[in-house]
């Protein structure tokens, strides 16, 4: 079992930056790939980025590549999503999720989810 808790969401303006946090607890958190997803209002959940906890390798959706960065603490139990140059289309509820396996862009492959944190970007 892995528990995840996101924080750091809020209301920002276009072009601003925001850093989301995801705290993992439970056994062997390093064995899990961690993904970030977002769900805009009225839309389906979509992939943002993911990190392999063992290797540190990351991948991102094309829409955020070069603007968003995933990082983590040395203990690997806190993940961050640094979001720069935010756009109105980045708004939504952001979730972190854990998957005992390789990184995946598919939400259905993640077994554990946090409660989400709201990001609102005003134009």
Short mmCIF file of N, CA, C and O in Angstrom, two decimals:
data_model
loop_
_atom_site.label_atom_id
_atom_site.label_comp_id
_atom_site.label_asym_id
_atom_site.label_seq_id
_atom_site.Cartn_x
_atom_site.Cartn_y
_atom_site.Cartn_z
N UNK A 1 0.83 -1.19 0.00
CA UNK A 1 0.00 0.00 0.00
C UNK A 1 0.87 1.24 0.00
O UNK A 1 1.89 1.31 0.67
N UNK A 2 0.45 2.21 -0.79
CA UNK A 2 1.12 3.50 -0.84
C UNK A 2 0.07 4.58 -0.70
O UNK A 2 -0.99 4.50 -1.31
N UNK A 3 0.36 5.57 0.11
CA UNK A 3 -0.54 6.71 0.24
C UNK A 3 0.14 7.93 -0.38
O UNK A 3 1.36 8.10 -0.28
N UNK A 4 -0.65 8.75 -1.03
CA UNK A 4 -0.13 9.95 -1.68
C UNK A 4 -0.98 11.15 -1.27
O UNK A 4 -2.21 11.07 -1.24
N UNK A 5 -0.32 12.25 -1.00
CA UNK A 5 -1.01 13.49 -0.64
C UNK A 5 -0.40 14.63 -1.43
O UNK A 5 0.80 14.91 -1.31
N UNK A 6 -1.23 15.28 -2.24
CA UNK A 6 -0.77 16.42 -3.03
C UNK A 6 -1.05 17.72 -2.28
O UNK A 6 -1.99 17.80 -1.48
N UNK A 7 -0.26 18.72 -2.61
CA UNK A 7 -0.51 20.06 -2.10
C UNK A 7 0.15 21.06 -3.03
O UNK A 7 0.93 20.67 -3.91
N UNK A 8 -0.16 22.33 -2.82
CA UNK A 8 0.51 23.39 -3.57
C UNK A 8 -0.31 24.05 -4.65
O UNK A 8 0.15 25.00 -5.29
N UNK A 9 -1.52 23.56 -4.87
CA UNK A 9 -2.35 24.19 -5.89
C UNK A 9 -2.79 25.59 -5.47
O UNK A 9 -2.61 26.00 -4.33
N UNK A 10 -3.37 26.28 -6.42
CA UNK A 10 -3.85 27.63 -6.12
C UNK A 10 -4.26 28.37 -7.37
O UNK A 10 -4.33 27.79 -8.46
N UNK A 11 -4.51 29.65 -7.19
CA UNK A 11 -4.90 30.53 -8.29
C UNK A 11 -3.70 31.37 -8.70
O UNK A 11 -3.12 32.06 -7.86
N UNK A 12 -3.34 31.29 -9.97
CA UNK A 12 -2.22 32.07 -10.49
C UNK A 12 -2.65 32.73 -11.79
O UNK A 12 -3.71 32.43 -12.34
N UNK A 13 -1.79 33.62 -12.28
CA UNK A 13 -2.05 34.29 -13.54
C UNK A 13 -1.25 33.64 -14.66
O UNK A 13 -0.24 32.97 -14.40
N UNK A 14 -1.67 33.86 -15.86
CA UNK A 14 -0.94 33.35 -17.02
C UNK A 14 0.51 33.82 -16.96
O UNK A 14 0.78 35.00 -16.71
N UNK A 15 1.42 32.87 -17.17
CA UNK A 15 2.84 33.17 -17.12
C UNK A 15 3.49 32.93 -15.77
O UNK A 15 4.72 32.93 -15.67
N UNK A 16 2.70 32.75 -14.75
CA UNK A 16 3.23 32.50 -13.41
C UNK A 16 3.75 31.08 -13.29
O UNK A 16 3.57 30.23 -14.17
N UNK A 17 4.39 30.84 -12.15
CA UNK A 17 4.90 29.51 -11.81
C UNK A 17 4.23 29.00 -10.56
O UNK A 17 3.75 29.78 -9.72
N UNK A 18 4.23 27.69 -10.42
CA UNK A 18 3.63 27.04 -9.26
C UNK A 18 4.35 25.71 -9.06
O UNK A 18 4.73 25.06 -10.05
N UNK A 19 4.55 25.33 -7.82
CA UNK A 19 5.17 24.03 -7.54
C UNK A 19 4.21 23.19 -6.72
O UNK A 19 3.82 23.58 -5.61
N UNK A 20 3.87 22.03 -7.24
CA UNK A 20 3.04 21.08 -6.53
C UNK A 20 3.92 20.05 -5.84
O UNK A 20 4.99 19.71 -6.33
N UNK A 21 3.44 19.57 -4.71
CA UNK A 21 4.14 18.54 -3.96
C UNK A 21 3.28 17.30 -3.86
O UNK A 21 2.05 17.37 -3.84
N UNK A 22 3.95 16.17 -3.78
CA UNK A 22 3.27 14.89 -3.61
C UNK A 22 4.09 14.09 -2.60
O UNK A 22 5.24 13.73 -2.88
N UNK A 23 3.51 13.87 -1.44
CA UNK A 23 4.19 13.11 -0.39
C UNK A 23 3.72 11.67 -0.43
O UNK A 23 2.52 11.40 -0.37
N UNK A 24 4.68 10.77 -0.54
CA UNK A 24 4.38 9.34 -0.57
C UNK A 24 4.70 8.73 0.78
O UNK A 24 5.73 9.05 1.40
N UNK A 25 3.87 7.82 1.22
CA UNK A 25 4.17 7.07 2.43
C UNK A 25 3.72 5.63 2.22
O UNK A 25 2.86 5.35 1.38
N UNK A 26 4.33 4.76 2.99
CA UNK A 26 4.04 3.34 2.83
C UNK A 26 5.33 2.58 2.57
O UNK A 26 6.42 3.13 2.68
N UNK A 27 5.17 1.38 2.21
CA UNK A 27 6.32 0.53 2.04
C UNK A 27 6.95 0.67 0.65
O UNK A 27 6.26 0.81 -0.33
N UNK A 28 8.24 0.66 0.62
CA UNK A 28 9.03 0.60 -0.62
C UNK A 28 8.57 1.59 -1.68
O UNK A 28 8.29 1.23 -2.82
N UNK A 29 8.48 2.86 -1.30
CA UNK A 29 8.01 3.86 -2.26
C UNK A 29 8.92 3.95 -3.47
O UNK A 29 8.50 4.36 -4.55
N UNK A 30 10.18 3.54 -3.30
CA UNK A 30 11.09 3.64 -4.43
C UNK A 30 10.74 2.64 -5.52
O UNK A 30 11.14 2.78 -6.66
N UNK A 31 9.96 1.63 -5.18
CA UNK A 31 9.61 0.61 -6.17
C UNK A 31 8.52 1.08 -7.11
O UNK A 31 8.18 0.38 -8.07
N UNK A 32 7.98 2.25 -6.87
CA UNK A 32 6.84 2.72 -7.64
C UNK A 32 7.26 3.83 -8.59
O UNK A 32 7.96 4.75 -8.21
N UNK A 33 6.75 3.76 -9.81
CA UNK A 33 6.82 4.91 -10.69
C UNK A 33 5.73 5.88 -10.24
O UNK A 33 4.66 5.47 -9.77
N UNK A 34 6.01 7.15 -10.34
CA UNK A 34 5.04 8.17 -9.91
C UNK A 34 4.68 9.03 -11.11
O UNK A 34 5.57 9.54 -11.80
N UNK A 35 3.42 9.17 -11.33
CA UNK A 35 2.94 9.99 -12.44
C UNK A 35 2.15 11.17 -11.94
O UNK A 35 1.58 11.15 -10.84
N UNK A 36 2.16 12.21 -12.72
CA UNK A 36 1.30 13.37 -12.50
C UNK A 36 0.26 13.42 -13.61
O UNK A 36 0.61 13.27 -14.79
N UNK A 37 -0.97 13.61 -13.20
CA UNK A 37 -2.08 13.73 -14.14
C UNK A 37 -2.88 14.97 -13.79
O UNK A 37 -2.79 15.49 -12.68
N UNK A 38 -3.66 15.43 -14.74
CA UNK A 38 -4.55 16.55 -14.45
C UNK A 38 -5.90 16.29 -15.12
O UNK A 38 -5.98 15.58 -16.11
N UNK A 39 -6.91 16.90 -14.53
CA UNK A 39 -8.25 16.76 -15.05
C UNK A 39 -8.88 18.14 -15.18
O UNK A 39 -9.31 18.72 -14.17
N UNK A 40 -8.91 18.67 -16.40
CA UNK A 40 -9.56 19.96 -16.61
C UNK A 40 -11.07 19.82 -16.38
O UNK A 40 -11.62 18.71 -16.48
N UNK A 41 -11.75 20.90 -16.10
CA UNK A 41 -13.20 20.83 -15.87
C UNK A 41 -13.92 20.21 -17.06
O UNK A 41 -13.73 20.63 -18.20
N UNK A 42 -14.75 19.21 -16.78
CA UNK A 42 -15.55 18.59 -17.82
C UNK A 42 -14.80 17.69 -18.77
O UNK A 42 -15.36 17.24 -19.78
N UNK A 43 -13.53 17.43 -18.48
CA UNK A 43 -12.74 16.60 -19.37
C UNK A 43 -12.18 15.38 -18.64
O UNK A 43 -12.29 15.27 -17.42
N UNK A 44 -11.60 14.50 -19.40
CA UNK A 44 -11.01 13.31 -18.80
C UNK A 44 -9.63 13.61 -18.24
O UNK A 44 -8.99 14.58 -18.61
N UNK A 45 -9.22 12.74 -17.35
CA UNK A 45 -7.90 12.87 -16.76
C UNK A 45 -6.84 12.65 -17.83
O UNK A 45 -6.95 11.73 -18.65
N UNK A 46 -5.80 13.49 -17.82
CA UNK A 46 -4.76 13.39 -18.83
C UNK A 46 -3.38 13.36 -18.21
O UNK A 46 -3.15 13.92 -17.14
N UNK A 47 -2.48 12.70 -18.90
CA UNK A 47 -1.11 12.53 -18.44
C UNK A 47 -0.36 13.85 -18.52
O UNK A 47 -0.49 14.59 -19.50
N UNK A 48 0.42 14.12 -17.49
CA UNK A 48 1.29 15.30 -17.46
C UNK A 48 2.75 14.88 -17.51
O UNK A 48 3.52 15.36 -18.34
N UNK A 49 3.16 14.00 -16.64
CA UNK A 49 4.54 13.54 -16.61
C UNK A 49 4.68 12.40 -15.62
O UNK A 49 3.78 12.14 -14.82
N UNK A 50 5.83 11.74 -15.66
CA UNK A 50 6.07 10.62 -14.77
C UNK A 50 7.56 10.47 -14.51
O UNK A 50 8.39 10.93 -15.31
N UNK A 51 7.87 9.83 -13.39
CA UNK A 51 9.26 9.60 -13.02
C UNK A 51 9.44 8.16 -12.56
O UNK A 51 8.58 7.61 -11.87
N UNK A 52 10.54 7.57 -12.98
CA UNK A 52 10.94 6.26 -12.48
C UNK A 52 11.72 6.50 -11.20
O UNK A 52 12.77 7.14 -11.22
N UNK A 53 11.21 6.03 -10.10
CA UNK A 53 11.82 6.32 -8.81
C UNK A 53 13.21 5.70 -8.66
O UNK A 53 14.01 6.19 -7.89
N UNK A 54 13.46 4.64 -9.38
CA UNK A 54 14.76 3.98 -9.24
C UNK A 54 15.82 4.69 -10.06
O UNK A 54 16.91 4.98 -9.58
N UNK A 55 15.49 5.02 -11.29
CA UNK A 55 16.49 5.62 -12.18
C UNK A 55 16.43 7.14 -12.22
O UNK A 55 17.39 7.79 -12.61
N UNK A 56 15.29 7.69 -11.84
CA UNK A 56 15.12 9.14 -11.94
C UNK A 56 14.72 9.60 -13.33
O UNK A 56 14.55 10.80 -13.54
N UNK A 57 14.58 8.68 -14.25
CA UNK A 57 14.18 9.06 -15.61
C UNK A 57 12.77 9.64 -15.59
O UNK A 57 11.90 9.18 -14.86
N UNK A 58 12.56 10.64 -16.42
CA UNK A 58 11.26 11.30 -16.50
C UNK A 58 10.78 11.37 -17.94
O UNK A 58 11.57 11.26 -18.89
N UNK A 59 9.50 11.52 -18.11
CA UNK A 59 8.92 11.82 -19.41
C UNK A 59 7.71 12.71 -19.21
O UNK A 59 7.11 12.71 -18.12
N UNK A 60 7.39 13.47 -20.23
CA UNK A 60 6.35 14.49 -20.12
C UNK A 60 5.43 14.48 -21.32
O UNK A 60 5.82 14.07 -22.42
N UNK A 61 4.22 14.97 -21.09
CA UNK A 61 3.32 15.20 -22.21
C UNK A 61 3.87 16.33 -23.08
O UNK A 61 4.54 17.24 -22.58
N UNK A 62 3.59 16.26 -24.36
CA UNK A 62 4.08 17.29 -25.28
C UNK A 62 3.62 18.68 -24.86
O UNK A 62 4.35 19.67 -25.04
N UNK A 63 2.42 18.75 -24.30
CA UNK A 63 1.84 20.06 -23.97
C UNK A 63 2.56 20.77 -22.83
O UNK A 63 2.41 21.99 -22.68
N UNK A 64 3.35 20.03 -22.05
CA UNK A 64 4.04 20.65 -20.92
C UNK A 64 5.55 20.54 -21.04
O UNK A 64 6.28 21.10 -20.21
N UNK A 65 6.03 19.82 -22.03
CA UNK A 65 7.46 19.64 -22.22
C UNK A 65 8.17 20.99 -22.28
O UNK A 65 7.75 21.88 -23.02
N UNK A 66 9.21 21.12 -21.48
CA UNK A 66 9.97 22.36 -21.45
C UNK A 66 9.44 23.39 -20.46
O UNK A 66 10.13 24.37 -20.16
N UNK A 67 8.25 23.20 -19.95
CA UNK A 67 7.67 24.12 -18.97
C UNK A 67 7.53 23.47 -17.60
O UNK A 67 7.64 24.16 -16.57
N UNK A 68 7.27 22.19 -17.57
CA UNK A 68 7.07 21.46 -16.32
C UNK A 68 8.26 20.54 -16.05
O UNK A 68 8.83 19.96 -16.99
N UNK A 69 8.59 20.40 -14.77
CA UNK A 69 9.70 19.53 -14.38
C UNK A 69 9.33 18.75 -13.13
O UNK A 69 8.85 19.34 -12.16
N UNK A 70 9.61 17.47 -13.16
CA UNK A 70 9.41 16.62 -11.98
C UNK A 70 10.74 16.45 -11.28
O UNK A 70 11.75 16.15 -11.91
N UNK A 71 10.72 16.63 -9.98
CA UNK A 71 11.91 16.38 -9.17
C UNK A 71 11.47 15.68 -7.89
O UNK A 71 10.29 15.46 -7.66
N UNK A 72 12.45 15.36 -7.07
CA UNK A 72 12.12 14.64 -5.84
C UNK A 72 13.20 14.88 -4.81
O UNK A 72 14.31 15.31 -5.12
N UNK A 73 12.89 14.59 -3.56
CA UNK A 73 13.87 14.67 -2.49
C UNK A 73 14.79 13.46 -2.56
O UNK A 73 14.50 12.46 -3.20
N UNK A 74 15.92 13.56 -1.86
CA UNK A 74 16.86 12.43 -1.84
C UNK A 74 16.22 11.18 -1.25
O UNK A 74 16.56 10.06 -1.63
N UNK A 75 15.31 11.37 -0.33
CA UNK A 75 14.64 10.21 0.27
C UNK A 75 13.60 9.60 -0.64
O UNK A 75 13.06 8.53 -0.36
N UNK A 76 13.31 10.32 -1.74
CA UNK A 76 12.38 9.84 -2.77
C UNK A 76 10.96 9.67 -2.26
O UNK A 76 10.16 8.96 -2.88
N UNK A 77 10.65 10.32 -1.14
CA UNK A 77 9.29 10.20 -0.66
C UNK A 77 8.48 11.47 -0.85
O UNK A 77 7.31 11.53 -0.46
N UNK A 78 9.10 12.47 -1.43
CA UNK A 78 8.38 13.68 -1.81
C UNK A 78 8.73 14.03 -3.24
O UNK A 78 9.91 14.16 -3.58
N UNK A 79 7.71 14.15 -4.06
CA UNK A 79 7.89 14.50 -5.46
C UNK A 79 7.36 15.91 -5.69
O UNK A 79 6.42 16.34 -5.01
N UNK A 80 7.96 16.58 -6.64
CA UNK A 80 7.52 17.93 -6.97
C UNK A 80 7.21 18.02 -8.46
O UNK A 80 7.85 17.36 -9.28
N UNK A 81 6.24 18.85 -8.75
CA UNK A 81 5.95 19.20 -10.14
C UNK A 81 6.09 20.71 -10.25
O UNK A 81 5.23 21.45 -9.78
N UNK A 82 7.22 21.14 -10.81
CA UNK A 82 7.45 22.56 -11.01
C UNK A 82 6.80 22.96 -12.32
O UNK A 82 7.14 22.40 -13.38
N UNK A 83 5.91 23.92 -12.25
CA UNK A 83 5.17 24.35 -13.43
C UNK A 83 5.50 25.81 -13.71
O UNK A 83 5.22 26.67 -12.88
N UNK A 84 6.10 26.05 -14.84
CA UNK A 84 6.47 27.41 -15.23
C UNK A 84 5.66 27.86 -16.44
O UNK A 84 5.15 27.05 -17.19
N UNK A 85 5.59 29.17 -16.60
CA UNK A 85 4.89 29.76 -17.75
C UNK A 85 3.49 29.14 -17.90
O UNK A 85 3.13 28.65 -18.98
N UNK A 86 2.75 29.17 -16.83
CA UNK A 86 1.43 28.53 -16.83
C UNK A 86 0.48 29.22 -17.80
O UNK A 86 0.52 30.45 -17.98
N UNK A 87 -0.37 28.42 -18.40
CA UNK A 87 -1.35 28.88 -19.36
C UNK A 87 -2.75 28.52 -18.86
O UNK A 87 -2.90 27.57 -18.07
N UNK A 88 -3.77 29.19 -19.34
CA UNK A 88 -5.14 28.84 -18.90
C UNK A 88 -5.48 27.38 -19.15
O UNK A 88 -6.20 26.77 -18.35
N UNK A 89 -4.95 26.81 -20.21
CA UNK A 89 -5.25 25.40 -20.51
C UNK A 89 -4.55 24.43 -19.56
O UNK A 89 -4.79 23.22 -19.63
N UNK A 90 -3.70 24.93 -18.69
CA UNK A 90 -3.07 24.08 -17.66
C UNK A 90 -3.96 23.92 -16.43
O UNK A 90 -3.63 23.14 -15.53
N UNK A 91 -5.06 24.62 -16.38
CA UNK A 91 -5.93 24.57 -15.21
C UNK A 91 -6.59 23.20 -15.07
O UNK A 91 -6.87 22.52 -16.05
N UNK A 92 -6.84 22.83 -13.82
CA UNK A 92 -7.49 21.56 -13.54
C UNK A 92 -7.11 21.04 -12.18
O UNK A 92 -6.36 21.69 -11.45
N UNK A 93 -7.63 19.88 -11.86
CA UNK A 93 -7.24 19.21 -10.63
C UNK A 93 -6.04 18.33 -10.97
O UNK A 93 -6.09 17.51 -11.89
N UNK A 94 -4.97 18.52 -10.24
CA UNK A 94 -3.74 17.77 -10.47
C UNK A 94 -3.63 16.64 -9.45
O UNK A 94 -3.83 16.86 -8.25
N UNK A 95 -3.31 15.48 -9.96
CA UNK A 95 -3.17 14.29 -9.14
C UNK A 95 -1.78 13.69 -9.31
O UNK A 95 -1.22 13.70 -10.40
N UNK A 96 -1.26 13.14 -8.22
CA UNK A 96 -0.11 12.26 -8.37
C UNK A 96 -0.59 10.83 -8.10
O UNK A 96 -1.56 10.62 -7.37
N UNK A 97 0.08 9.91 -8.73
CA UNK A 97 -0.34 8.52 -8.66
C UNK A 97 0.89 7.62 -8.68
O UNK A 97 1.93 8.00 -9.23
N UNK A 98 0.74 6.44 -8.10
CA UNK A 98 1.87 5.51 -8.02
C UNK A 98 1.52 4.21 -8.72
O UNK A 98 0.39 3.71 -8.63
N UNK A 99 2.51 3.70 -9.41
CA UNK A 99 2.35 2.48 -10.19
C UNK A 99 3.54 1.57 -9.92
O UNK A 99 4.69 1.98 -10.10
N UNK A 100 3.26 0.36 -9.48
CA UNK A 100 4.35 -0.58 -9.20
C UNK A 100 4.80 -1.21 -10.51
O UNK A 100 4.42 -2.31 -10.87
N UNK A 101 5.60 -0.46 -11.20
CA UNK A 101 6.08 -0.93 -12.48
C UNK A 101 6.73 0.23 -13.21
O UNK A 101 7.14 1.21 -12.61
N UNK A 102 6.79 0.10 -14.50
CA UNK A 102 7.43 1.12 -15.31
C UNK A 102 6.54 2.36 -15.42
O UNK A 102 5.33 2.31 -15.18
N UNK A 103 7.15 3.45 -15.80
CA UNK A 103 6.39 4.66 -16.05
C UNK A 103 5.33 4.39 -17.11
O UNK A 103 5.55 3.64 -18.05
N UNK A 104 4.21 5.03 -16.95
CA UNK A 104 3.13 4.87 -17.90
C UNK A 104 2.41 6.19 -18.09
O UNK A 104 2.31 7.00 -17.17
N UNK A 105 1.90 6.39 -19.29
CA UNK A 105 1.12 7.59 -19.57
C UNK A 105 -0.37 7.32 -19.37
O UNK A 105 -1.17 8.23 -19.53
N UNK A 106 -0.71 6.09 -19.02
CA UNK A 106 -2.12 5.69 -18.91
C UNK A 106 -2.56 5.67 -17.45
O UNK A 106 -2.03 4.91 -16.64
N UNK A 107 -3.57 6.46 -17.15
CA UNK A 107 -4.07 6.56 -15.78
C UNK A 107 -4.54 5.21 -15.25
O UNK A 107 -4.39 4.92 -14.07
N UNK A 108 -5.08 4.40 -16.11
CA UNK A 108 -5.66 3.11 -15.67
C UNK A 108 -4.60 2.17 -15.12
O UNK A 108 -4.93 1.20 -14.44
N UNK A 109 -3.35 2.44 -15.39
CA UNK A 109 -2.29 1.54 -14.91
C UNK A 109 -1.77 1.93 -13.53
O UNK A 109 -0.95 1.21 -12.97
N UNK A 110 -2.24 3.01 -13.00
CA UNK A 110 -1.77 3.46 -11.68
C UNK A 110 -2.73 2.97 -10.60
O UNK A 110 -3.93 3.21 -10.65
N UNK A 111 -2.14 2.32 -9.60
CA UNK A 111 -2.96 1.68 -8.57
C UNK A 111 -3.36 2.62 -7.45
O UNK A 111 -4.41 2.43 -6.82
N UNK A 112 -2.52 3.60 -7.17
CA UNK A 112 -2.75 4.45 -6.00
C UNK A 112 -2.79 5.91 -6.44
O UNK A 112 -1.96 6.35 -7.24
N UNK A 113 -3.71 6.65 -5.84
CA UNK A 113 -3.93 8.04 -6.22
C UNK A 113 -4.06 8.93 -5.00
O UNK A 113 -4.58 8.50 -3.95
N UNK A 114 -3.60 10.15 -5.15
CA UNK A 114 -3.86 11.15 -4.14
C UNK A 114 -5.23 11.77 -4.35
O UNK A 114 -5.96 11.41 -5.28
N UNK A 115 -5.56 12.73 -3.51
CA UNK A 115 -6.90 13.33 -3.54
C UNK A 115 -7.00 14.48 -4.54
O UNK A 115 -8.10 14.92 -4.87
N UNK A 116 -5.85 14.95 -5.02
CA UNK A 116 -5.84 16.02 -6.01
C UNK A 116 -5.71 17.40 -5.39
O UNK A 116 -6.06 17.62 -4.23
N UNK A 117 -5.17 18.31 -6.18
CA UNK A 117 -5.05 19.70 -5.77
C UNK A 117 -5.42 20.58 -6.97
O UNK A 117 -5.02 20.30 -8.10
N UNK A 118 -6.18 21.62 -6.71
CA UNK A 118 -6.74 22.45 -7.77
C UNK A 118 -5.74 23.50 -8.22
O UNK A 118 -5.15 24.21 -7.39
N UNK A 119 -5.59 23.61 -9.52
CA UNK A 119 -4.78 24.68 -10.11
C UNK A 119 -5.70 25.49 -11.03
O UNK A 119 -6.34 24.94 -11.91
N UNK A 120 -5.74 26.78 -10.78
CA UNK A 120 -6.54 27.69 -11.60
C UNK A 120 -5.62 28.75 -12.19
O UNK A 120 -4.82 29.34 -11.46
N UNK A 121 -5.72 28.95 -13.49
CA UNK A 121 -4.87 29.93 -14.17
C UNK A 121 -5.77 30.96 -14.83
O UNK A 121 -6.55 30.63 -15.72
N UNK A 122 -5.65 32.19 -14.38
CA UNK A 122 -6.46 33.27 -14.95
C UNK A 122 -5.72 33.91 -16.12
O UNK A 122 -4.50 34.03 -16.11
N UNK A 123 -6.47 34.33 -17.10
CA UNK A 123 -5.86 34.93 -18.29
C UNK A 123 -5.74 36.44 -18.15
O UNK A 123 -6.26 37.03 -17.21
#
